[in-house]
Amino acid sequence: MIRVEGLTKVFRRPRTFSGPFGALRTLVTRQYEERTAVDDVSFAIDEGEVVGYLGPNGAGKSTTIKILTGILTPTAGTVRVNGMVPWRDRSANARRVGVVFGQRSQLWWDLPLIESLRLVGSLYDVPAARFDASLRKLRDLLGLDEFLDTPVRQLSLGQRMRGDLAAAVLYEPPLLYLDEPTVGLDVLAKEAVREFIVETNRTGRTTVILTTHDLADVEALCKRIILIDHGKVLFDGAIDALVDQPRRLVVLLESAPEEVRGVSRDDEGRHVFDIHGDLPALIAAISAEHTIRDLSIEEPDLESVIKGIYAR
Ligand SMILES: Nc1ncnc2c1ncn2[C@@H]1O[C@H](COP(=O)(O)OP(=O)(O)OP(=O)(O)O)[C@@H](O)[C@H]1O
C-alpha cells in the first residue's frame, strides 16, 4: 500500500542575522542554510497495518507525512501510496486518504458539525445513500448526536476530535494518517478515540499511520513502530520483539567502581544488569564484593526501550 525508498527532504531557508541591522543583512546577503528533515528513509506498509511513526520533536515525522499526503515534494527518493505518486496525483491521492491533525481542526469553524460533514461528503462526491449510511454508523460509534448541530468553534476538544475523525473517515478511505489524535484529551476521551481507531481498522481493514508522543496510544493500537530521529530510521519492527527483553537489576554501589562483573557504570553512577537466571544469586555475588547502597528491578517497558534506542 505504501512504498517509500530513499526519501529525503532538505529545507532551504534564508540565513537570518540578529543584532542591529540584522533584518537588513538577512535581506541583502541572501545566504541560505539547509536542513535535512528526512534523510534517506525507506519503509513499506501493507494494507490493514497500524503503524506508529515515532520520534522526538523535530525528528522529521510531520515532514514525512506531508510528503505522503502530497502537501510537500521531496528532494530525493520515491514514494508510492495506493500506487500513486502523492505530490503528482494530489487530488486522486486525497480521495483515498483521511487525515487528522490533533493540533488543528480540518472542520469549518463557523458551521454546525453536521454541515461540515455534509460539505466533506459533497467535496468527496459521496453518493447520498452512502453518506447517510456512513453518518449513521459514525454517529453511533463516535457518539456525535449530542453535538451534531453545534458550531465547531463551540465544541470541546474531545468533541472536536470526534468530529474530525468522522470527517476523515466519512468517505471510507483505505488509508488514515493520524497526527497526535489524542493530544490534550482526558483519559476517557483518549480511550474513545483509541477504540474508534481499533474499530475502523478492524471493520474496514483501514491502514493507519499514527504519529504520537503518547506511548499508551502506541501500546493500545500498534503492532509495529518505525522510530526516527534526525530524519533517519533507527528502528522498524514489531513492538513485541522490542519489549521482549530481560528484566534488569539496577544497583547503586557505595564505591561506584568503573566496572562490576562485566557491566560498566552508567552516567548516573549505576550498574544495570540483565536478569537471566537466579536473581538472589546475582545480588549475593555483587554484595560479596561491594557494598550495595540501593537496588531496584526494572521491567522492560516501551518508554525505557525507546529511550535506550535514542541514546545509542
Ligand atoms: N517548512 C520548513 N522550513 C524549514 N525547516 C523546516 C520546515 N518544516 C520543518 N522543518 C525542519 O525540519 C525538521 C523536522 O521537522 P518535522 O516537523 O518533520 O518534525 P516532527 O518530527 O514532526 O516534530 P514534532 O514532534 O515537533 O512535530 C525540524 O528541524 C524542522 O525545524
GROMACS .gro file of C-alpha atoms and ligand atoms in nm:
model
  343
    1MET     CA    1   0.000   0.000   0.000
    2ILE     CA    2   0.284   0.242   0.087
    3ARG     CA    3   0.634   0.208  -0.057
    4VAL     CA    4   0.895   0.465   0.043
    5GLU     CA    5   1.253   0.442  -0.082
    6GLY     CA    6   1.545   0.672  -0.012
    7LEU     CA    7   1.311   0.954   0.087
    8THR     CA    8   1.500   1.275   0.157
    9LYS     CA    9   1.377   1.627   0.222
   10VAL     CA   10   1.614   1.918   0.255
   11PHE     CA   11   1.466   2.254   0.353
   12ARG     CA   12   1.648   2.561   0.235
   13ARG     CA   13   1.580   2.883   0.417
   14PRO     CA   14   1.738   3.228   0.424
   15ARG     CA   15   2.008   3.264   0.687
   16THR     CA   16   1.890   3.518   0.943
   17PHE     CA   17   2.115   3.763   1.126
   18SER     CA   18   2.041   3.914   1.462
   19GLY     CA   19   2.156   4.240   1.617
   20PRO     CA   20   2.130   4.594   1.476
   21PHE     CA   21   2.055   4.592   1.104
   22GLY     CA   22   2.014   4.211   1.126
   23ALA     CA   23   1.696   4.215   0.921
   24LEU     CA   24   1.864   4.429   0.654
   25ARG     CA   25   2.167   4.200   0.647
   26THR     CA   26   1.936   3.898   0.609
   27LEU     CA   27   1.779   4.064   0.307
   28VAL     CA   28   2.100   4.183   0.147
   29THR     CA   29   2.330   3.884   0.190
   30ARG     CA   30   2.075   3.631   0.063
   31GLN     CA   31   2.266   3.348   0.224
   32TYR     CA   32   2.083   3.020   0.275
   33GLU     CA   33   2.113   2.741   0.524
   34GLU     CA   34   1.999   2.387   0.462
   35ARG     CA   35   1.833   2.145   0.700
   36THR     CA   36   1.785   1.779   0.618
   37ALA     CA   37   1.449   1.697   0.780
   38VAL     CA   38   1.416   1.347   0.629
   39ASP     CA   39   1.733   1.160   0.544
   40ASP     CA   40   1.724   0.853   0.317
   41VAL     CA   41   1.416   0.695   0.476
   42SER     CA   42   1.279   0.367   0.339
   43PHE     CA   43   0.987   0.156   0.457
   44ALA     CA   44   0.689  -0.036   0.326
   45ILE     CA   45   0.347  -0.059   0.489
   46ASP     CA   46   0.089  -0.318   0.390
   47GLU     CA   47  -0.288  -0.295   0.377
   48GLY     CA   48  -0.453  -0.322   0.720
   49GLU     CA   49  -0.143  -0.242   0.926
   50VAL     CA   50  -0.149   0.010   1.213
   51VAL     CA   51   0.200   0.157   1.235
   52GLY     CA   52   0.333   0.404   1.492
   53TYR     CA   53   0.565   0.658   1.329
   54LEU     CA   54   0.753   0.789   1.628
   55GLY     CA   55   1.036   1.023   1.711
   56PRO     CA   56   1.129   1.319   1.930
   57ASN     CA   57   1.035   1.678   1.838
   58GLY     CA   58   1.193   1.778   1.508
   59ALA     CA   59   1.270   1.416   1.408
   60GLY     CA   60   1.102   1.450   1.067
   61LYS     CA   61   0.766   1.283   1.129
   62SER     CA   62   0.539   1.562   1.003
   63THR     CA   63   0.761   1.622   0.702
   64THR     CA   64   0.730   1.253   0.605
   65ILE     CA   65   0.351   1.262   0.648
   66LYS     CA   66   0.325   1.584   0.446
   67ILE     CA   67   0.514   1.413   0.161
   68LEU     CA   68   0.291   1.103   0.184
   69THR     CA   69  -0.021   1.322   0.167
   70GLY     CA   70   0.117   1.520  -0.129
   71ILE     CA   71   0.149   1.854   0.055
   72LEU     CA   72   0.528   1.857   0.014
   73THR     CA   73   0.757   1.742  -0.268
   74PRO     CA   74   1.068   1.551  -0.160
   75THR     CA   75   1.425   1.644  -0.254
   76ALA     CA   76   1.505   1.281  -0.343
   77GLY     CA   77   1.358   0.933  -0.325
   78THR     CA   78   1.049   0.754  -0.449
   79VAL     CA   79   0.708   0.718  -0.286
   80ARG     CA   80   0.403   0.520  -0.395
   81VAL     CA   81   0.080   0.539  -0.198
   82ASN     CA   82  -0.201   0.320  -0.333
   83GLY     CA   83   0.012   0.301  -0.648
   84MET     CA   84   0.019   0.680  -0.687
   85VAL     CA   85   0.287   0.946  -0.651
   86PRO     CA   86   0.121   1.164  -0.387
   87TRP     CA   87   0.255   1.507  -0.490
   88ARG     CA   88   0.183   1.440  -0.860
   89ASP     CA   89  -0.159   1.279  -0.822
   90ARG     CA   90  -0.261   1.509  -0.539
   91SER     CA   91  -0.637   1.510  -0.573
   92ALA     CA   92  -0.668   1.139  -0.661
   93ASN     CA   93  -0.444   1.061  -0.363
   94ALA     CA   94  -0.650   1.285  -0.133
   95ARG     CA   95  -0.966   1.087  -0.209
   96ARG     CA   96  -0.801   0.768  -0.090
   97VAL     CA   97  -0.658   0.903   0.238
   98GLY     CA   98  -0.808   1.052   0.553
   99VAL     CA   99  -0.603   1.288   0.768
  100VAL     CA  100  -0.644   1.410   1.124
  101PHE     CA  101  -0.412   1.665   1.279
  102GLY     CA  102  -0.472   1.673   1.653
  103GLN     CA  103  -0.336   2.026   1.686
  104ARG     CA  104  -0.572   2.185   1.436
  105SER     CA  105  -0.914   2.109   1.301
  106GLN     CA  106  -0.999   2.046   0.936
  107LEU     CA  107  -1.361   2.139   1.002
  108TRP     CA  108  -1.534   2.466   0.917
  109TRP     CA  109  -1.518   2.668   1.236
  110ASP     CA  110  -1.848   2.856   1.200
  111LEU     CA  111  -2.064   2.573   1.069
  112PRO     CA  112  -2.256   2.322   1.278
  113LEU     CA  113  -2.071   1.990   1.273
  114ILE     CA  114  -2.336   1.825   1.056
  115GLU     CA  115  -2.290   2.093   0.787
  116SER     CA  116  -1.913   2.041   0.792
  117LEU     CA  117  -1.968   1.669   0.744
  118ARG     CA  118  -2.214   1.734   0.458
  119LEU     CA  119  -1.955   1.956   0.290
  120VAL     CA  120  -1.692   1.686   0.322
  121GLY     CA  121  -1.941   1.442   0.171
  122SER     CA  122  -2.003   1.663  -0.130
  123LEU     CA  123  -1.634   1.755  -0.175
  124TYR     CA  124  -1.551   1.386  -0.194
  125ASP     CA  125  -1.855   1.304  -0.413
  126VAL     CA  126  -2.002   1.059  -0.163
  127PRO     CA  127  -2.340   0.941  -0.301
  128ALA     CA  128  -2.636   1.034  -0.073
  129ALA     CA  129  -2.717   0.678   0.032
  130ARG     CA  130  -2.356   0.602   0.120
  131PHE     CA  131  -2.328   0.932   0.309
  132ASP     CA  132  -2.637   0.850   0.514
  133ALA     CA  133  -2.514   0.501   0.597
  134SER     CA  134  -2.168   0.627   0.687
  135LEU     CA  135  -2.308   0.907   0.904
  136ARG     CA  136  -2.542   0.669   1.085
  137LYS     CA  137  -2.251   0.442   1.171
  138LEU     CA  138  -2.027   0.730   1.282
  139ARG     CA  139  -2.299   0.891   1.496
  140ASP     CA  140  -2.322   0.567   1.680
  141LEU     CA  141  -1.951   0.486   1.705
  142LEU     CA  142  -1.838   0.837   1.800
  143GLY     CA  143  -2.147   0.949   1.992
  144LEU     CA  144  -2.192   1.253   1.768
  145ASP     CA  145  -2.563   1.311   1.831
  146GLU     CA  146  -2.529   1.539   2.131
  147PHE     CA  147  -2.329   1.798   1.934
  148LEU     CA  148  -2.412   1.743   1.565
  149ASP     CA  149  -2.591   2.079   1.544
  150THR     CA  150  -2.332   2.275   1.742
  151PRO     CA  151  -2.095   2.509   1.555
  152VAL     CA  152  -1.746   2.360   1.555
  153ARG     CA  153  -1.598   2.659   1.740
  154GLN     CA  154  -1.818   2.578   2.041
  155LEU     CA  155  -1.715   2.214   2.068
  156SER     CA  156  -1.490   2.087   2.346
  157LEU     CA  157  -1.156   1.948   2.236
  158GLY     CA  158  -1.279   1.589   2.276
  159GLN     CA  159  -1.597   1.659   2.076
  160ARG     CA  160  -1.399   1.841   1.809
  161MET     CA  161  -1.162   1.546   1.777
  162ARG     CA  162  -1.455   1.308   1.733
  163GLY     CA  163  -1.589   1.541   1.464
  164ASP     CA  164  -1.251   1.549   1.290
  165LEU     CA  165  -1.227   1.169   1.298
  166ALA     CA  166  -1.576   1.144   1.148
  167ALA     CA  167  -1.479   1.385   0.867
  168ALA     CA  168  -1.161   1.188   0.795
  169VAL     CA  169  -1.334   0.851   0.753
  170LEU     CA  170  -1.671   0.963   0.613
  171TYR     CA  171  -1.568   0.878   0.255
  172GLU     CA  172  -1.416   0.545   0.373
  173PRO     CA  173  -1.054   0.600   0.269
  174PRO     CA  174  -0.839   0.285   0.280
  175LEU     CA  175  -0.559   0.482   0.447
  176LEU     CA  176  -0.565   0.708   0.753
  177TYR     CA  177  -0.292   0.943   0.879
  178LEU     CA  178  -0.339   1.043   1.240
  179ASP     CA  179  -0.107   1.309   1.377
  180GLU     CA  180  -0.135   1.330   1.759
  181PRO     CA  181  -0.506   1.233   1.762
  182THR     CA  182  -0.526   1.220   2.142
  183VAL     CA  183  -0.325   1.530   2.228
  184GLY     CA  184  -0.483   1.731   2.511
  185LEU     CA  185  -0.770   1.484   2.565
  186ASP     CA  186  -0.876   1.346   2.905
  187VAL     CA  187  -0.846   0.976   2.984
  188LEU     CA  188  -1.199   0.887   2.874
  189ALA     CA  189  -1.181   1.083   2.550
  190LYS     CA  190  -0.844   0.922   2.469
  191GLU     CA  191  -0.999   0.582   2.525
  192ALA     CA  192  -1.290   0.666   2.294
  193VAL     CA  193  -1.054   0.778   2.017
  194ARG     CA  194  -0.842   0.463   2.053
  195GLU     CA  195  -1.148   0.239   2.041
  196PHE     CA  196  -1.265   0.415   1.728
  197ILE     CA  197  -0.928   0.364   1.558
  198VAL     CA  198  -0.927  -0.007   1.650
  199GLU     CA  199  -1.281  -0.046   1.516
  200THR     CA  200  -1.209   0.142   1.192
  201ASN     CA  201  -0.901  -0.072   1.130
  202ARG     CA  202  -1.085  -0.394   1.212
  203THR     CA  203  -1.401  -0.343   1.013
  204GLY     CA  204  -1.266  -0.156   0.710
  205ARG     CA  205  -0.915  -0.305   0.705
  206THR     CA  206  -0.810   0.059   0.706
  207THR     CA  207  -0.434   0.111   0.713
  208VAL     CA  208  -0.335   0.358   0.985
  209ILE     CA  209  -0.017   0.560   1.028
  210LEU     CA  210  -0.009   0.718   1.369
  211THR     CA  211   0.231   0.981   1.499
  212THR     CA  212   0.208   1.046   1.869
  213HIS     CA  213   0.412   1.128   2.176
  214ASP     CA  214   0.170   0.926   2.389
  215LEU     CA  215   0.312   0.576   2.416
  216ALA     CA  216  -0.015   0.449   2.565
  217ASP     CA  217  -0.166   0.518   2.219
  218VAL     CA  218   0.107   0.312   2.063
  219GLU     CA  219   0.068   0.024   2.306
  220ALA     CA  220  -0.308   0.021   2.255
  221LEU     CA  221  -0.300   0.042   1.878
  222CYS     CA  222   0.020  -0.054   1.704
  223LYS     CA  223   0.186  -0.388   1.648
  224ARG     CA  224   0.470  -0.222   1.464
  225ILE     CA  225   0.665   0.101   1.509
  226ILE     CA  226   0.903   0.297   1.293
  227LEU     CA  227   1.130   0.508   1.507
  228ILE     CA  228   1.307   0.806   1.353
  229ASP     CA  229   1.548   1.067   1.483
  230HIS     CA  230   1.735   1.338   1.294
  231GLY     CA  231   1.546   1.225   0.984
  232LYS     CA  232   1.685   0.869   0.991
  233VAL     CA  233   1.511   0.540   1.070
  234LEU     CA  234   1.654   0.398   1.393
  235PHE     CA  235   1.417   0.103   1.428
  236ASP     CA  236   1.144  -0.058   1.220
  237GLY     CA  237   0.976  -0.367   1.356
  238ALA     CA  238   0.734  -0.534   1.593
  239ILE     CA  239   0.679  -0.384   1.939
  240ASP     CA  240   0.664  -0.733   2.086
  241ALA     CA  241   1.021  -0.801   1.978
  242LEU     CA  242   1.126  -0.468   2.126
  243VAL     CA  243   0.982  -0.517   2.474
  244ASP     CA  244   1.060  -0.887   2.488
  245GLN     CA  245   1.377  -0.820   2.684
  246PRO     CA  246   1.502  -0.939   3.023
  247ARG     CA  247   1.415  -0.758   3.346
  248ARG     CA  248   1.703  -0.553   3.476
  249LEU     CA  249   1.864  -0.516   3.815
  250VAL     CA  250   1.977  -0.161   3.885
  251VAL     CA  251   2.230  -0.119   4.166
  252LEU     CA  252   2.400   0.180   4.321
  253LEU     CA  253   2.725   0.080   4.489
  254GLU     CA  254   2.899   0.260   4.774
  255SER     CA  255   3.236   0.273   4.598
  256ALA     CA  256   3.092   0.333   4.245
  257PRO     CA  257   3.359   0.125   4.066
  258GLU     CA  258   3.416   0.165   3.693
  259GLU     CA  259   3.308  -0.193   3.617
  260VAL     CA  260   3.135  -0.476   3.804
  261ARG     CA  261   3.105  -0.830   3.659
  262GLY     CA  262   3.149  -0.700   3.306
  263VAL     CA  263   2.895  -0.416   3.345
  264SER     CA  264   3.016  -0.055   3.320
  265ARG     CA  265   2.891   0.228   3.540
  266ASP     CA  266   2.634   0.444   3.359
  267ASP     CA  267   2.611   0.825   3.354
  268GLU     CA  268   2.411   0.825   3.677
  269GLY     CA  269   2.673   0.612   3.855
  270ARG     CA  270   2.454   0.297   3.845
  271HIS     CA  271   2.526  -0.054   3.724
  272VAL     CA  272   2.247  -0.217   3.526
  273PHE     CA  273   2.245  -0.598   3.494
  274ASP     CA  274   2.020  -0.805   3.269
  275ILE     CA  275   1.846  -1.067   3.483
  276HIS     CA  276   1.874  -1.405   3.312
  277GLY     CA  277   1.868  -1.665   3.589
  278ASP     CA  278   1.885  -1.664   3.966
  279LEU     CA  279   1.829  -1.309   4.095
  280PRO     CA  280   1.922  -1.371   4.463
  281ALA     CA  281   2.246  -1.535   4.346
  282LEU     CA  282   2.327  -1.232   4.130
  283ILE     CA  283   2.264  -0.994   4.422
  284ALA     CA  284   2.470  -1.213   4.657
  285ALA     CA  285   2.760  -1.221   4.411
  286ILE     CA  286   2.760  -0.842   4.380
  287SER     CA  287   2.730  -0.781   4.754
  288ALA     CA  288   3.014  -1.027   4.823
  289GLU     CA  289   3.250  -0.780   4.651
  290HIS     CA  290   3.078  -0.442   4.702
  291THR     CA  291   2.853  -0.258   4.943
  292ILE     CA  292   2.512  -0.204   4.781
  293ARG     CA  293   2.359   0.135   4.866
  294ASP     CA  294   2.038   0.092   4.670
  295LEU     CA  295   1.884  -0.153   4.426
  296SER     CA  296   1.572  -0.181   4.216
  297ILE     CA  297   1.429  -0.402   3.945
  298GLU     CA  298   1.316  -0.253   3.616
  299GLU     CA  299   1.057  -0.423   3.399
  300PRO     CA  300   1.112  -0.358   3.029
  301ASP     CA  301   0.855  -0.107   2.909
  302LEU     CA  302   0.817   0.063   2.577
  303GLU     CA  303   0.926   0.403   2.706
  304SER     CA  304   1.256   0.286   2.853
  305VAL     CA  305   1.329   0.067   2.548
  306ILE     CA  306   1.268   0.361   2.314
  307LYS     CA  307   1.482   0.591   2.527
  308GLY     CA  308   1.756   0.328   2.506
  309ILE     CA  309   1.737   0.330   2.125
  310TYR     CA  310   1.760   0.712   2.110
  311ALA     CA  311   2.058   0.704   2.346
  312ARG     CA  312   2.260   0.461   2.129
  313LIG     N1  313   0.898   2.449   0.615
  313LIG     C1  314   1.014   2.425   0.678
  313LIG     N2  315   1.122   2.502   0.652
  313LIG     C2  316   1.241   2.478   0.712
  313LIG     N3  317   1.263   2.380   0.803
  313LIG     C3  318   1.157   2.300   0.834
  313LIG     C4  319   1.028   2.319   0.774
  313LIG     N4  320   0.944   2.225   0.824
  313LIG     C5  321   1.017   2.151   0.912
  313LIG     N5  322   1.145   2.197   0.917
  313LIG     C6  323   1.254   2.141   0.998
  313LIG     O1  324   1.267   2.002   0.968
  313LIG     C7  325   1.292   1.926   1.086
  313LIG     C8  326   1.185   1.817   1.100
  313LIG     O2  327   1.059   1.878   1.131
  313LIG     P1  328   0.922   1.797   1.146
  313LIG     O3  329   0.814   1.897   1.161
  313LIG     O4  330   0.910   1.699   1.034
  313LIG     O5  331   0.947   1.720   1.282
  313LIG     P2  332   0.846   1.633   1.371
  313LIG     O6  333   0.915   1.501   1.392
  313LIG     O7  334   0.713   1.631   1.310
  313LIG     O8  335   0.845   1.713   1.508
  313LIG     P3  336   0.726   1.738   1.618
  313LIG     O9  337   0.719   1.615   1.703
  313LIG    O10  338   0.781   1.854   1.695
  313LIG    O11  339   0.601   1.768   1.543
  313LIG     C9  340   1.295   2.025   1.201
  313LIG    O12  341   1.429   2.055   1.227
  313LIG    C10  342   1.222   2.146   1.147
  313LIG    O13  343   1.272   2.265   1.205
   0.00000   0.00000   0.00000
